[in-house]
Amino acid sequence: MLSYNPKEWIVFIFRFHKSDTFRKLLPAMLAVGGYATLIAYLELDYWQLGDNPHLKNINLMHSMLGFVISLLLVFRTNTAYDRWWEGRKLWGSLVNNSRNLSMKLSAVLAEENDRLFFKKAVPLFADALMHHLRKTPFHFEGDADWPPLKQQGIGHRPNEVARLMYQKVLDLHSARKLSSEQLLFLNAELQSFAEVCGACERIRNTPIPYSYSAFIKKFIFFYVLTLPLGFVFSLGYAVVPVVVFIFYVLASLELIAEEIEDPFGTDENDLPLEQIAENIRCNVADIL
């Protein structure tokens, strides 16, 4: 995720970062500019249709449809940002629950070896969840104080790490290192790990409905392609930069929505999961 100063207006205006939509849309913008130039030449110079009243009124259609497309793009962007923000809240709750669990364990566990187990287990869950959401390989061999994760028959690493923590707590209870009241005392934070994982999976595995996304792209495409037909008579060849700019604005909103609707990836505007997981590791290490 990019770190920036939101007060630096000049930097935003004249700097084009590699994640900026201008770079991604530049080939399409050049194509739209060429298309608009061709339409302007055909209608103004080749066919000389400037006196046709029907073609001059085409821009009335764009005035009416402009309001519709603006509503669709606002809803699209807001929906994508809601998914991004919900993902951030879930990982924020994972940070808080990891701290709370560590503080409770620090208070109820007397032996250093038992604390060391959770000192490794709690941050390991965050790492496992990050790789699980990104569908990247995650492998942990373990050591003398930590059991290795199963390599066969298990594909859900966060569940495996959470299961090992549950098993450790029950073993401590069986060894009478934890009372029944303390077991209930720890249950809420342990249960929250699976809840955070499930909510993140819901965001990742439930994209915007295909029909809705496809309709918006088709709407933008045909809306931009028909813009030069009517506005060329009032703007002349100035319609070329106008159409390119309108295409840039509309397509950029759709690209931004596509990027942030899955907040767990590795794009520039996705959540900084590595940083959050590292914060969890440092906080748990300090507490335990």
Short mmCIF file of C-alpha atoms in Angstrom, two decimals:
data_model
loop_
_atom_site.label_atom_id
_atom_site.label_comp_id
_atom_site.label_asym_id
_atom_site.label_seq_id
_atom_site.Cartn_x
_atom_site.Cartn_y
_atom_site.Cartn_z
CA MET A 1 0.00 0.00 0.00
CA LEU A 2 1.27 3.45 -0.91
CA SER A 3 2.21 5.87 1.85
CA TYR A 4 1.63 9.50 0.94
CA ASN A 5 0.83 12.95 2.27
CA PRO A 6 -2.78 13.84 1.30
CA LYS A 7 -1.97 17.57 1.52
CA GLU A 8 0.53 17.56 -1.36
CA TRP A 9 -1.74 18.67 -4.19
CA ILE A 10 1.01 19.56 -6.66
CA VAL A 11 2.61 16.14 -6.31
CA PHE A 12 -0.71 14.41 -7.02
CA ILE A 13 -1.39 16.49 -10.12
CA PHE A 14 1.97 16.26 -11.89
CA ARG A 15 3.30 12.91 -10.67
CA PHE A 16 2.27 9.73 -12.48
CA HIS A 17 2.91 6.69 -10.31
CA LYS A 18 3.08 3.23 -11.84
CA SER A 19 -0.31 2.44 -10.27
CA ASP A 20 -1.92 5.57 -11.71
CA THR A 21 -4.80 4.87 -14.06
CA PHE A 22 -3.32 7.26 -16.66
CA ARG A 23 -0.50 4.82 -17.38
CA LYS A 24 -2.85 1.85 -17.65
CA LEU A 25 -5.34 3.67 -19.88
CA LEU A 26 -2.84 5.46 -22.16
CA PRO A 27 -3.10 2.94 -25.07
CA ALA A 28 -6.89 2.98 -24.88
CA MET A 29 -6.91 6.79 -24.67
CA LEU A 30 -4.79 7.00 -27.82
CA ALA A 31 -7.18 4.64 -29.59
CA VAL A 32 -10.21 6.69 -28.49
CA GLY A 33 -8.45 9.86 -29.65
CA GLY A 34 -7.80 8.34 -33.06
CA TYR A 35 -11.41 7.19 -33.33
CA ALA A 36 -12.73 10.65 -32.37
CA THR A 37 -10.42 12.29 -34.93
CA LEU A 38 -11.70 9.96 -37.66
CA ILE A 39 -15.35 10.68 -36.80
CA ALA A 40 -14.69 14.43 -36.74
CA TYR A 41 -13.00 14.29 -40.16
CA LEU A 42 -15.75 12.20 -41.72
CA GLU A 43 -18.64 14.30 -40.41
CA LEU A 44 -17.10 17.76 -40.85
CA ASP A 45 -14.91 17.48 -43.94
CA TYR A 46 -15.72 14.32 -45.88
CA TRP A 47 -19.50 13.94 -45.58
CA GLN A 48 -20.10 17.57 -44.50
CA LEU A 49 -23.04 16.73 -42.26
CA GLY A 50 -23.00 19.98 -40.32
CA ASP A 51 -26.45 20.98 -41.57
CA ASN A 52 -28.18 17.78 -40.51
CA PRO A 53 -30.46 18.68 -37.56
CA HIS A 54 -30.94 15.07 -36.48
CA LEU A 55 -27.27 14.43 -35.89
CA LYS A 56 -26.90 17.69 -34.01
CA ASN A 57 -29.50 16.51 -31.47
CA ILE A 58 -27.66 13.29 -30.62
CA ASN A 59 -25.97 15.07 -27.74
CA LEU A 60 -29.36 15.25 -26.00
CA MET A 61 -29.10 11.49 -25.51
CA HIS A 62 -25.73 11.87 -23.82
CA SER A 63 -27.11 14.54 -21.50
CA MET A 64 -29.79 12.15 -20.28
CA LEU A 65 -27.52 9.09 -20.08
CA GLY A 66 -24.76 11.03 -18.33
CA PHE A 67 -26.82 11.19 -15.15
CA VAL A 68 -27.48 7.44 -15.29
CA ILE A 69 -23.84 6.49 -15.80
CA SER A 70 -22.75 8.80 -12.99
CA LEU A 71 -25.12 7.04 -10.59
CA LEU A 72 -23.85 3.63 -11.67
CA LEU A 73 -20.20 4.59 -11.23
CA VAL A 74 -20.83 6.19 -7.83
CA PHE A 75 -22.56 3.02 -6.64
CA ARG A 76 -19.78 0.89 -8.13
CA THR A 77 -17.01 2.88 -6.45
CA ASN A 78 -18.79 3.04 -3.08
CA THR A 79 -19.41 -0.71 -3.12
CA ALA A 80 -15.75 -1.43 -3.87
CA TYR A 81 -14.56 0.96 -1.15
CA ASP A 82 -16.93 -0.63 1.36
CA ARG A 83 -15.28 -3.99 0.66
CA TRP A 84 -11.82 -2.43 1.07
CA TRP A 85 -12.76 -0.75 4.34
CA GLU A 86 -14.46 -3.86 5.71
CA GLY A 87 -11.27 -5.82 5.01
CA ARG A 88 -9.27 -3.19 6.89
CA LYS A 89 -11.62 -3.37 9.86
CA LEU A 90 -11.33 -7.15 9.94
CA TRP A 91 -7.55 -7.03 10.05
CA GLY A 92 -7.77 -4.28 12.65
CA SER A 93 -9.91 -6.55 14.81
CA LEU A 94 -7.35 -9.33 14.28
CA VAL A 95 -4.68 -6.99 15.68
CA ASN A 96 -6.83 -6.14 18.71
CA ASN A 97 -7.82 -9.74 19.37
CA SER A 98 -4.20 -10.86 19.12
CA ARG A 99 -3.19 -8.26 21.70
CA ASN A 100 -6.09 -9.16 24.00
CA LEU A 101 -5.34 -12.87 23.80
CA SER A 102 -1.65 -12.23 24.48
CA MET A 103 -2.42 -10.08 27.52
CA LYS A 104 -4.79 -12.69 28.93
CA LEU A 105 -2.28 -15.48 28.33
CA SER A 106 0.45 -13.41 29.95
CA ALA A 107 -1.71 -13.09 33.05
CA VAL A 108 -2.82 -16.72 33.36
CA LEU A 109 0.22 -18.69 32.15
CA ALA A 110 3.03 -19.13 34.63
CA GLU A 111 5.52 -21.21 32.60
CA GLU A 112 7.72 -19.63 29.96
CA ASN A 113 7.44 -22.61 27.58
CA ASP A 114 3.67 -22.24 27.42
CA ARG A 115 3.99 -18.54 26.66
CA LEU A 116 6.57 -19.27 23.96
CA PHE A 117 4.08 -21.51 22.15
CA PHE A 118 1.54 -18.70 21.79
CA LYS A 119 4.27 -16.16 21.08
CA LYS A 120 4.83 -18.10 17.86
CA ALA A 121 1.27 -19.27 17.22
CA VAL A 122 -0.59 -15.94 17.28
CA PRO A 123 1.63 -14.17 14.68
CA LEU A 124 1.72 -17.38 12.64
CA PHE A 125 -2.06 -17.21 12.22
CA ALA A 126 -1.77 -13.72 10.68
CA ASP A 127 0.91 -14.94 8.26
CA ALA A 128 -1.12 -18.02 7.35
CA LEU A 129 -4.25 -15.93 6.77
CA MET A 130 -2.35 -13.49 4.54
CA HIS A 131 -1.00 -16.28 2.31
CA HIS A 132 -4.36 -18.02 2.31
CA LEU A 133 -6.19 -14.90 1.08
CA ARG A 134 -3.56 -14.29 -1.58
CA LYS A 135 -3.47 -17.98 -2.59
CA THR A 136 0.31 -18.05 -2.24
CA PRO A 137 2.35 -20.98 -0.83
CA PHE A 138 2.85 -21.02 2.92
CA HIS A 139 5.13 -23.53 4.60
CA PHE A 140 6.19 -23.76 8.23
CA GLU A 141 8.34 -26.62 9.46
CA GLY A 142 8.19 -25.87 13.17
CA ASP A 143 10.88 -26.43 15.78
CA ALA A 144 11.36 -28.10 19.15
CA ASP A 145 8.83 -25.83 20.83
CA TRP A 146 6.26 -25.76 18.04
CA PRO A 147 4.67 -28.67 16.14
CA PRO A 148 5.00 -28.60 12.36
CA LEU A 149 1.91 -27.95 10.29
CA LYS A 150 0.43 -30.90 8.48
CA GLN A 151 1.67 -31.18 4.91
CA GLN A 152 -0.91 -33.71 3.75
CA GLY A 153 -4.67 -33.65 3.96
CA ILE A 154 -4.94 -30.01 4.99
CA GLY A 155 -5.13 -27.03 2.65
CA HIS A 156 -6.49 -24.41 5.02
CA ARG A 157 -3.49 -23.15 6.98
CA PRO A 158 -5.34 -20.60 9.16
CA ASN A 159 -7.70 -23.33 10.37
CA GLU A 160 -4.76 -25.56 11.18
CA VAL A 161 -2.99 -22.87 13.21
CA ALA A 162 -6.22 -22.00 15.06
CA ARG A 163 -6.81 -25.70 15.78
CA LEU A 164 -3.34 -26.05 17.28
CA MET A 165 -4.00 -23.07 19.57
CA TYR A 166 -7.30 -24.58 20.68
CA GLN A 167 -5.57 -27.91 21.29
CA LYS A 168 -2.85 -26.24 23.33
CA VAL A 169 -5.39 -24.46 25.53
CA LEU A 170 -7.27 -27.72 26.14
CA ASP A 171 -4.00 -29.50 26.97
CA LEU A 172 -3.19 -26.77 29.49
CA HIS A 173 -6.63 -27.21 31.00
CA SER A 174 -6.15 -30.97 31.20
CA ALA A 175 -2.79 -30.41 32.91
CA ARG A 176 -4.55 -28.12 35.38
CA LYS A 177 -2.52 -25.12 34.30
CA LEU A 178 -5.76 -23.41 33.33
CA SER A 179 -8.99 -23.48 35.27
CA SER A 180 -12.39 -23.86 33.63
CA GLU A 181 -13.09 -20.18 34.25
CA GLN A 182 -9.82 -19.20 32.57
CA LEU A 183 -10.68 -21.47 29.65
CA LEU A 184 -13.90 -19.52 29.08
CA PHE A 185 -11.92 -16.33 29.65
CA LEU A 186 -9.77 -17.12 26.57
CA ASN A 187 -12.48 -18.54 24.35
CA ALA A 188 -13.75 -15.26 22.84
CA GLU A 189 -10.38 -14.28 21.34
CA LEU A 190 -9.66 -17.80 20.09
CA GLN A 191 -13.06 -17.96 18.42
CA SER A 192 -12.57 -14.54 16.81
CA PHE A 193 -9.67 -15.83 14.68
CA ALA A 194 -11.94 -18.16 12.73
CA GLU A 195 -14.59 -15.44 12.45
CA VAL A 196 -12.11 -12.96 10.96
CA CYS A 197 -10.87 -15.60 8.54
CA GLY A 198 -14.39 -16.44 7.40
CA ALA A 199 -15.33 -12.79 6.89
CA CYS A 200 -12.18 -12.18 4.82
CA GLU A 201 -12.96 -15.24 2.70
CA ARG A 202 -16.47 -13.90 2.11
CA ILE A 203 -15.01 -10.68 0.68
CA ARG A 204 -12.43 -12.47 -1.45
CA ASN A 205 -14.76 -15.17 -2.81
CA THR A 206 -17.76 -12.94 -3.53
CA PRO A 207 -16.90 -10.48 -6.31
CA ILE A 208 -19.26 -7.96 -7.84
CA PRO A 209 -21.90 -9.86 -9.90
CA TYR A 210 -20.68 -10.49 -13.42
CA SER A 211 -23.74 -9.03 -15.14
CA TYR A 212 -23.43 -5.78 -13.22
CA SER A 213 -19.72 -5.36 -13.92
CA ALA A 214 -20.10 -6.28 -17.60
CA PHE A 215 -23.00 -3.86 -18.05
CA ILE A 216 -21.01 -0.93 -16.68
CA LYS A 217 -18.07 -1.66 -19.01
CA LYS A 218 -20.37 -1.93 -22.03
CA PHE A 219 -22.19 1.23 -21.01
CA ILE A 220 -18.93 3.20 -20.78
CA PHE A 221 -17.72 1.77 -24.10
CA PHE A 222 -20.78 2.66 -26.16
CA TYR A 223 -21.29 5.96 -24.36
CA VAL A 224 -17.78 7.12 -25.28
CA LEU A 225 -18.00 5.80 -28.85
CA THR A 226 -21.16 7.80 -29.55
CA LEU A 227 -19.90 11.04 -27.98
CA PRO A 228 -18.13 12.37 -31.12
CA LEU A 229 -21.20 11.78 -33.30
CA GLY A 230 -23.18 14.61 -31.76
CA PHE A 231 -20.68 16.92 -30.08
CA VAL A 232 -18.46 17.26 -33.14
CA PHE A 233 -20.82 19.85 -34.63
CA SER A 234 -20.61 22.14 -31.61
CA LEU A 235 -16.97 21.52 -30.67
CA GLY A 236 -15.33 20.80 -33.99
CA TYR A 237 -11.99 19.03 -33.72
CA ALA A 238 -11.87 20.05 -30.07
CA VAL A 239 -14.16 17.07 -29.53
CA VAL A 240 -11.07 14.82 -29.64
CA PRO A 241 -9.46 15.90 -26.33
CA VAL A 242 -12.92 16.25 -24.74
CA VAL A 243 -13.85 12.66 -25.58
CA VAL A 244 -10.45 11.36 -24.46
CA PHE A 245 -10.79 13.17 -21.12
CA ILE A 246 -14.33 11.85 -20.55
CA PHE A 247 -13.16 8.33 -21.33
CA TYR A 248 -10.23 8.75 -18.91
CA VAL A 249 -12.53 9.83 -16.07
CA LEU A 250 -15.15 7.12 -16.56
CA ALA A 251 -12.70 4.27 -17.18
CA SER A 252 -10.50 5.35 -14.26
CA LEU A 253 -13.39 5.07 -11.83
CA GLU A 254 -14.07 1.53 -13.03
CA LEU A 255 -10.37 0.58 -12.81
CA ILE A 256 -10.09 1.94 -9.28
CA ALA A 257 -13.18 0.00 -8.23
CA GLU A 258 -11.76 -3.20 -9.75
CA GLU A 259 -8.49 -2.78 -7.85
CA ILE A 260 -9.85 -2.09 -4.38
CA GLU A 261 -12.79 -4.51 -4.39
CA ASP A 262 -10.30 -7.30 -3.54
CA PRO A 263 -8.26 -5.63 -0.77
CA PHE A 264 -6.09 -8.63 0.10
CA GLY A 265 -3.92 -8.76 -3.02
CA THR A 266 -0.54 -7.22 -3.82
CA ASP A 267 -1.63 -4.18 -5.82
CA GLU A 268 -0.40 -0.74 -4.83
CA ASN A 269 -3.74 0.22 -3.26
CA ASP A 270 -4.40 -3.07 -1.46
CA LEU A 271 -4.13 -3.46 2.29
CA PRO A 272 -0.61 -3.61 3.79
CA LEU A 273 -1.04 -7.13 5.16
CA GLU A 274 2.70 -7.69 5.61
CA GLN A 275 2.95 -4.58 7.79
CA ILE A 276 -0.11 -5.52 9.83
CA ALA A 277 1.19 -9.07 10.36
CA GLU A 278 4.58 -7.68 11.44
CA ASN A 279 2.84 -5.36 13.92
CA ILE A 280 1.04 -8.35 15.39
CA ARG A 281 4.34 -10.21 15.74
CA CYS A 282 5.99 -7.28 17.51
CA ASN A 283 3.03 -6.64 19.82
CA VAL A 284 2.70 -10.28 20.83
CA ALA A 285 6.45 -10.55 21.42
CA ASP A 286 6.38 -7.49 23.68
CA ILE A 287 3.44 -8.78 25.69
CA LEU A 288 4.52 -12.40 26.05
#
